CSV table of C-alpha atoms in Angstrom, one decimal:
chain,number,residue,atom,x,y,z
A,1,UNK,CA,6.8,28.0,-22.9
A,2,UNK,CA,8.8,26.6,-25.9
A,3,UNK,CA,7.8,23.0,-25.1
A,4,UNK,CA,4.8,20.8,-26.6
A,5,UNK,CA,1.6,22.0,-25.6
A,6,UNK,CA,-1.7,20.2,-25.4
A,7,UNK,CA,-4.9,21.1,-24.9
A,8,UNK,CA,-7.5,20.8,-23.3
A,9,UNK,CA,-5.5,19.4,-19.7
A,10,UNK,CA,-8.5,17.8,-18.6
A,11,UNK,CA,-11.9,16.7,-20.2
A,12,UNK,CA,-14.7,15.1,-18.9
A,13,UNK,CA,-17.0,13.5,-21.6
A,14,UNK,CA,-20.4,11.6,-21.7
A,15,UNK,CA,-20.5,8.4,-23.1
A,16,UNK,CA,-21.2,9.0,-26.8
A,17,UNK,CA,-20.0,12.2,-27.4
A,18,UNK,CA,-17.2,13.3,-29.6
A,19,UNK,CA,-13.9,15.0,-28.4
A,20,UNK,CA,-11.3,16.8,-30.3
A,21,UNK,CA,-7.6,17.0,-28.4
A,22,UNK,CA,-5.1,19.3,-29.8
A,23,UNK,CA,-1.4,19.4,-29.7
A,24,UNK,CA,1.3,22.3,-30.5
A,25,UNK,CA,4.3,20.6,-31.2
A,26,UNK,CA,7.6,22.3,-30.6
A,27,UNK,CA,8.1,24.8,-33.6
A,28,UNK,CA,10.1,23.0,-36.4
A,29,UNK,CA,9.6,19.8,-35.2
A,30,UNK,CA,8.9,17.2,-38.0
A,31,UNK,CA,7.8,14.5,-36.3
A,32,UNK,CA,4.8,14.2,-34.1
A,33,UNK,CA,3.7,11.2,-31.9
A,34,UNK,CA,0.0,10.6,-30.1
A,35,UNK,CA,0.3,8.0,-27.2
A,36,UNK,CA,-2.1,6.8,-24.9
A,37,UNK,CA,-1.6,6.0,-21.2
A,38,UNK,CA,-4.1,4.3,-19.3
A,39,UNK,CA,-4.2,4.5,-15.5
A,40,UNK,CA,-0.9,2.3,-14.2
A,41,UNK,CA,0.1,1.4,-17.5
A,42,UNK,CA,3.1,2.8,-19.7
A,43,UNK,CA,2.1,4.8,-23.2
A,44,UNK,CA,0.9,3.0,-25.9
A,45,UNK,CA,1.5,4.3,-29.3
A,46,UNK,CA,-1.4,5.4,-31.3
A,47,UNK,CA,0.0,7.6,-34.4
A,48,UNK,CA,2.8,9.2,-36.0
A,49,UNK,CA,3.3,12.2,-38.5
A,50,UNK,CA,6.0,13.2,-40.5
A,51,UNK,CA,5.4,16.7,-41.4
A,52,UNK,CA,1.5,16.5,-42.7
A,53,UNK,CA,1.8,12.8,-43.5
A,54,UNK,CA,0.4,10.1,-41.3
A,55,UNK,CA,2.7,7.4,-41.7
A,56,UNK,CA,1.6,5.0,-39.2
A,57,UNK,CA,-1.6,4.7,-37.6
A,58,UNK,CA,-1.5,1.2,-36.2
A,59,UNK,CA,-1.9,2.1,-33.0
A,60,UNK,CA,-5.3,3.7,-33.2
A,61,UNK,CA,-7.3,1.3,-31.5
A,62,UNK,CA,-10.5,1.5,-33.2
A,63,UNK,CA,-11.8,3.6,-36.4
A,64,UNK,CA,-13.5,5.6,-33.6
A,65,UNK,CA,-10.3,7.3,-33.4
A,66,UNK,CA,-9.1,9.8,-36.0
A,67,UNK,CA,-6.2,12.0,-36.1
A,68,UNK,CA,-4.9,14.5,-38.6
A,69,UNK,CA,-2.0,17.4,-38.8
A,70,UNK,CA,-3.1,18.8,-41.9
A,71,UNK,CA,-0.3,21.7,-42.4
A,72,UNK,CA,2.5,19.7,-40.8
A,73,UNK,CA,2.1,21.7,-37.1
A,74,UNK,CA,-0.9,21.3,-35.1
A,75,UNK,CA,-2.3,18.0,-34.7
A,76,UNK,CA,-5.9,17.1,-33.5
A,77,UNK,CA,-6.8,13.5,-32.2
A,78,UNK,CA,-10.6,13.3,-32.3
A,79,UNK,CA,-12.1,10.5,-30.6
A,80,UNK,CA,-15.9,9.8,-31.8
A,81,UNK,CA,-18.7,8.4,-29.9
A,82,UNK,CA,-16.4,8.0,-26.9
A,83,UNK,CA,-16.4,4.9,-24.5
A,84,UNK,CA,-15.6,4.4,-21.0
A,85,UNK,CA,-12.5,2.6,-22.2
A,86,UNK,CA,-11.4,5.6,-24.0
A,87,UNK,CA,-10.7,7.2,-20.4
A,88,UNK,CA,-6.8,7.9,-20.6
A,89,UNK,CA,-4.0,10.3,-20.8
A,90,UNK,CA,-3.5,11.4,-24.3
A,91,UNK,CA,0.0,12.2,-24.7
A,92,UNK,CA,1.5,14.0,-27.6
A,93,UNK,CA,5.1,14.2,-28.4
A,94,UNK,CA,7.6,15.7,-30.9
A,95,UNK,CA,11.0,15.5,-32.1
A,96,UNK,CA,13.1,17.4,-34.4
A,97,UNK,CA,13.8,14.9,-37.5
A,98,UNK,CA,12.2,12.1,-39.0
A,99,UNK,CA,11.8,9.2,-36.5
A,100,UNK,CA,14.2,6.8,-37.4
A,101,UNK,CA,17.0,9.4,-36.5
A,102,UNK,CA,18.3,9.7,-32.8
A,103,UNK,CA,16.6,13.0,-32.1
A,104,UNK,CA,15.2,13.2,-28.5
A,105,UNK,CA,11.5,12.9,-28.2
A,106,UNK,CA,9.8,15.4,-26.2
A,107,UNK,CA,6.2,15.1,-24.6
A,108,UNK,CA,3.5,17.2,-23.7
A,109,UNK,CA,1.7,17.2,-20.2
A,110,UNK,CA,-1.1,15.2,-21.7
A,111,UNK,CA,-4.7,15.8,-21.8
A,112,UNK,CA,-6.7,13.7,-19.2
A,113,UNK,CA,-9.8,12.3,-20.5
A,114,UNK,CA,-12.7,10.9,-18.3
A,115,UNK,CA,-15.5,9.4,-20.1
A,116,UNK,CA,-18.7,9.0,-17.8
B,1,UNK,CA,3.2,-11.2,-24.1
B,2,UNK,CA,4.1,-7.7,-24.0
B,3,UNK,CA,7.1,-6.3,-26.0
B,4,UNK,CA,8.9,-4.6,-22.9
B,5,UNK,CA,8.4,-6.2,-19.6
B,6,UNK,CA,9.0,-4.6,-16.0
B,7,UNK,CA,8.2,-5.3,-12.5
B,8,UNK,CA,5.9,-2.7,-11.8
B,9,UNK,CA,7.2,-2.5,-7.9
B,10,UNK,CA,6.6,-0.6,-6.0
B,11,UNK,CA,10.3,-0.3,-4.7
B,12,UNK,CA,10.3,1.5,-1.2
B,13,UNK,CA,13.8,2.2,-0.2
B,14,UNK,CA,15.6,4.5,2.4
B,15,UNK,CA,17.5,7.6,1.3
B,16,UNK,CA,21.4,6.5,0.3
B,17,UNK,CA,20.2,3.0,-0.6
B,18,UNK,CA,21.1,1.7,-4.3
B,19,UNK,CA,18.5,0.2,-5.9
B,20,UNK,CA,18.2,-1.6,-9.3
B,21,UNK,CA,15.7,-2.1,-11.9
B,22,UNK,CA,15.3,-4.8,-14.9
B,23,UNK,CA,13.7,-4.8,-17.8
B,24,UNK,CA,13.4,-7.3,-20.7
B,25,UNK,CA,12.0,-7.0,-24.2
B,26,UNK,CA,11.1,-9.3,-26.8
B,27,UNK,CA,11.9,-8.0,-30.2
B,28,UNK,CA,15.6,-8.9,-31.4
B,29,UNK,CA,14.9,-6.1,-34.0
B,30,UNK,CA,15.0,-3.2,-31.5
B,31,UNK,CA,17.4,-1.0,-32.1
B,32,UNK,CA,17.6,1.7,-29.5
B,33,UNK,CA,17.2,1.8,-25.7
B,34,UNK,CA,16.2,4.5,-22.9
B,35,UNK,CA,15.0,4.7,-19.5
B,36,UNK,CA,12.5,7.6,-19.2
B,37,UNK,CA,11.1,9.1,-15.9
B,38,UNK,CA,7.5,10.0,-15.1
B,39,UNK,CA,6.4,12.1,-12.2
B,40,UNK,CA,3.0,11.7,-10.8
B,41,UNK,CA,0.8,13.3,-13.1
B,42,UNK,CA,3.4,14.6,-15.5
B,43,UNK,CA,4.7,13.7,-18.6
B,44,UNK,CA,7.5,11.2,-19.3
B,45,UNK,CA,10.7,13.0,-19.5
B,46,UNK,CA,13.9,11.1,-21.1
B,47,UNK,CA,16.5,9.9,-18.2
B,48,UNK,CA,19.4,8.8,-20.3
B,49,UNK,CA,19.8,6.3,-23.2
B,50,UNK,CA,21.0,3.0,-23.1
B,51,UNK,CA,24.1,2.0,-25.0
B,52,UNK,CA,25.6,-1.6,-25.3
B,53,UNK,CA,28.7,-0.8,-23.8
B,54,UNK,CA,26.6,0.6,-20.8
B,55,UNK,CA,27.0,4.1,-19.7
B,56,UNK,CA,26.9,6.4,-16.5
B,57,UNK,CA,25.4,9.7,-15.6
B,58,UNK,CA,26.1,10.7,-12.3
B,59,UNK,CA,24.1,8.6,-9.8
B,60,UNK,CA,22.7,6.6,-12.5
B,61,UNK,CA,24.1,3.7,-14.3
B,62,UNK,CA,22.5,2.0,-17.3
B,63,UNK,CA,23.5,-1.5,-18.9
B,64,UNK,CA,22.2,-3.5,-21.9
B,65,UNK,CA,22.6,-7.1,-22.7
B,66,UNK,CA,21.6,-7.6,-26.2
B,67,UNK,CA,22.1,-11.6,-26.2
B,68,UNK,CA,19.7,-12.0,-23.3
B,69,UNK,CA,17.6,-8.5,-24.4
B,70,UNK,CA,17.8,-7.5,-20.9
B,71,UNK,CA,18.1,-3.6,-19.8
B,72,UNK,CA,18.9,-2.3,-16.2
B,73,UNK,CA,19.2,0.8,-14.4
B,74,UNK,CA,21.1,1.3,-11.3
B,75,UNK,CA,20.5,4.3,-8.8
B,76,UNK,CA,23.3,4.9,-6.3
B,77,UNK,CA,22.9,7.1,-3.1
B,78,UNK,CA,19.0,7.6,-3.9
B,79,UNK,CA,17.4,10.8,-2.6
B,80,UNK,CA,14.0,11.9,-2.0
B,81,UNK,CA,13.4,13.6,-5.5
B,82,UNK,CA,14.4,10.3,-7.1
B,83,UNK,CA,10.8,9.0,-6.4
B,84,UNK,CA,9.3,8.5,-9.5
B,85,UNK,CA,7.8,5.8,-11.9
B,86,UNK,CA,10.8,4.7,-14.4
B,87,UNK,CA,10.0,3.7,-17.9
B,88,UNK,CA,12.0,1.3,-20.0
B,89,UNK,CA,11.7,2.4,-23.6
B,90,UNK,CA,13.0,0.6,-26.8
B,91,UNK,CA,12.7,1.8,-30.3
B,92,UNK,CA,11.7,-1.0,-32.9
B,93,UNK,CA,11.8,0.1,-36.9
B,94,UNK,CA,8.9,-1.5,-38.3
B,95,UNK,CA,7.9,-2.1,-41.8
B,96,UNK,CA,11.4,-0.2,-42.7
B,97,UNK,CA,9.8,2.8,-41.8
B,98,UNK,CA,10.5,5.0,-39.2
B,99,UNK,CA,11.0,3.8,-35.4
B,100,UNK,CA,8.5,4.3,-32.6
B,101,UNK,CA,9.1,4.0,-29.0
B,102,UNK,CA,7.6,1.1,-27.1
B,103,UNK,CA,7.4,1.4,-23.3
B,104,UNK,CA,6.9,-0.9,-20.4
B,105,UNK,CA,4.4,-0.2,-17.8
B,106,UNK,CA,7.0,1.3,-15.7
B,107,UNK,CA,8.5,0.6,-12.4
B,108,UNK,CA,7.3,2.5,-9.2
B,109,UNK,CA,10.1,3.9,-6.9
B,110,UNK,CA,9.5,5.5,-3.6
B,111,UNK,CA,12.4,7.0,-1.6
B,112,UNK,CA,11.9,7.5,2.2
B,113,UNK,CA,13.7,9.7,4.5
């Protein structure tokens, strides 16, 4: 479809394992966001890209979390040495223009990470 | 204190009931306001934006009170299909750069036959 696509949809990782989560935004969308949603909570902002530039990474919880968008389209969120508290749904979202404008933000279905 | 606070519910109402959700936000620099809907194990989807003058979309009415930093959502004639979690969302400009969406925890609504 033409929406935001994320993979894998479900991932079970052993504690200490590294994981990589992929996001394909809607084609042509300039802005890309990553959010973390723990069970029973609302989504929490992690990081924002405008094209390939990571303009805000203030929400990344630790230096184990790293995100990139090298060509301004697909983005990868990497979590190193996963811990149980990293278990959550990781939501990717994109919007047409630079954020700060009024464009609607579209979310992917999320990558469900469980750390055991 | 969370930037956006909502009553988590659950709100259990019969079909046809009117139900209201409230939300407060703490950052007076918040510039835009929204209600999102999230179905179980699905992604959030925009339900409606919220404007200072109040706005209506069918059975849904949203209100904003900037002085009190308070947002509301009213659902009239509720349907079974309205059962979902309703997320209150504000956009805040940070450091003069882009605005990010700040979500509340959500209010769970269950509409019963």
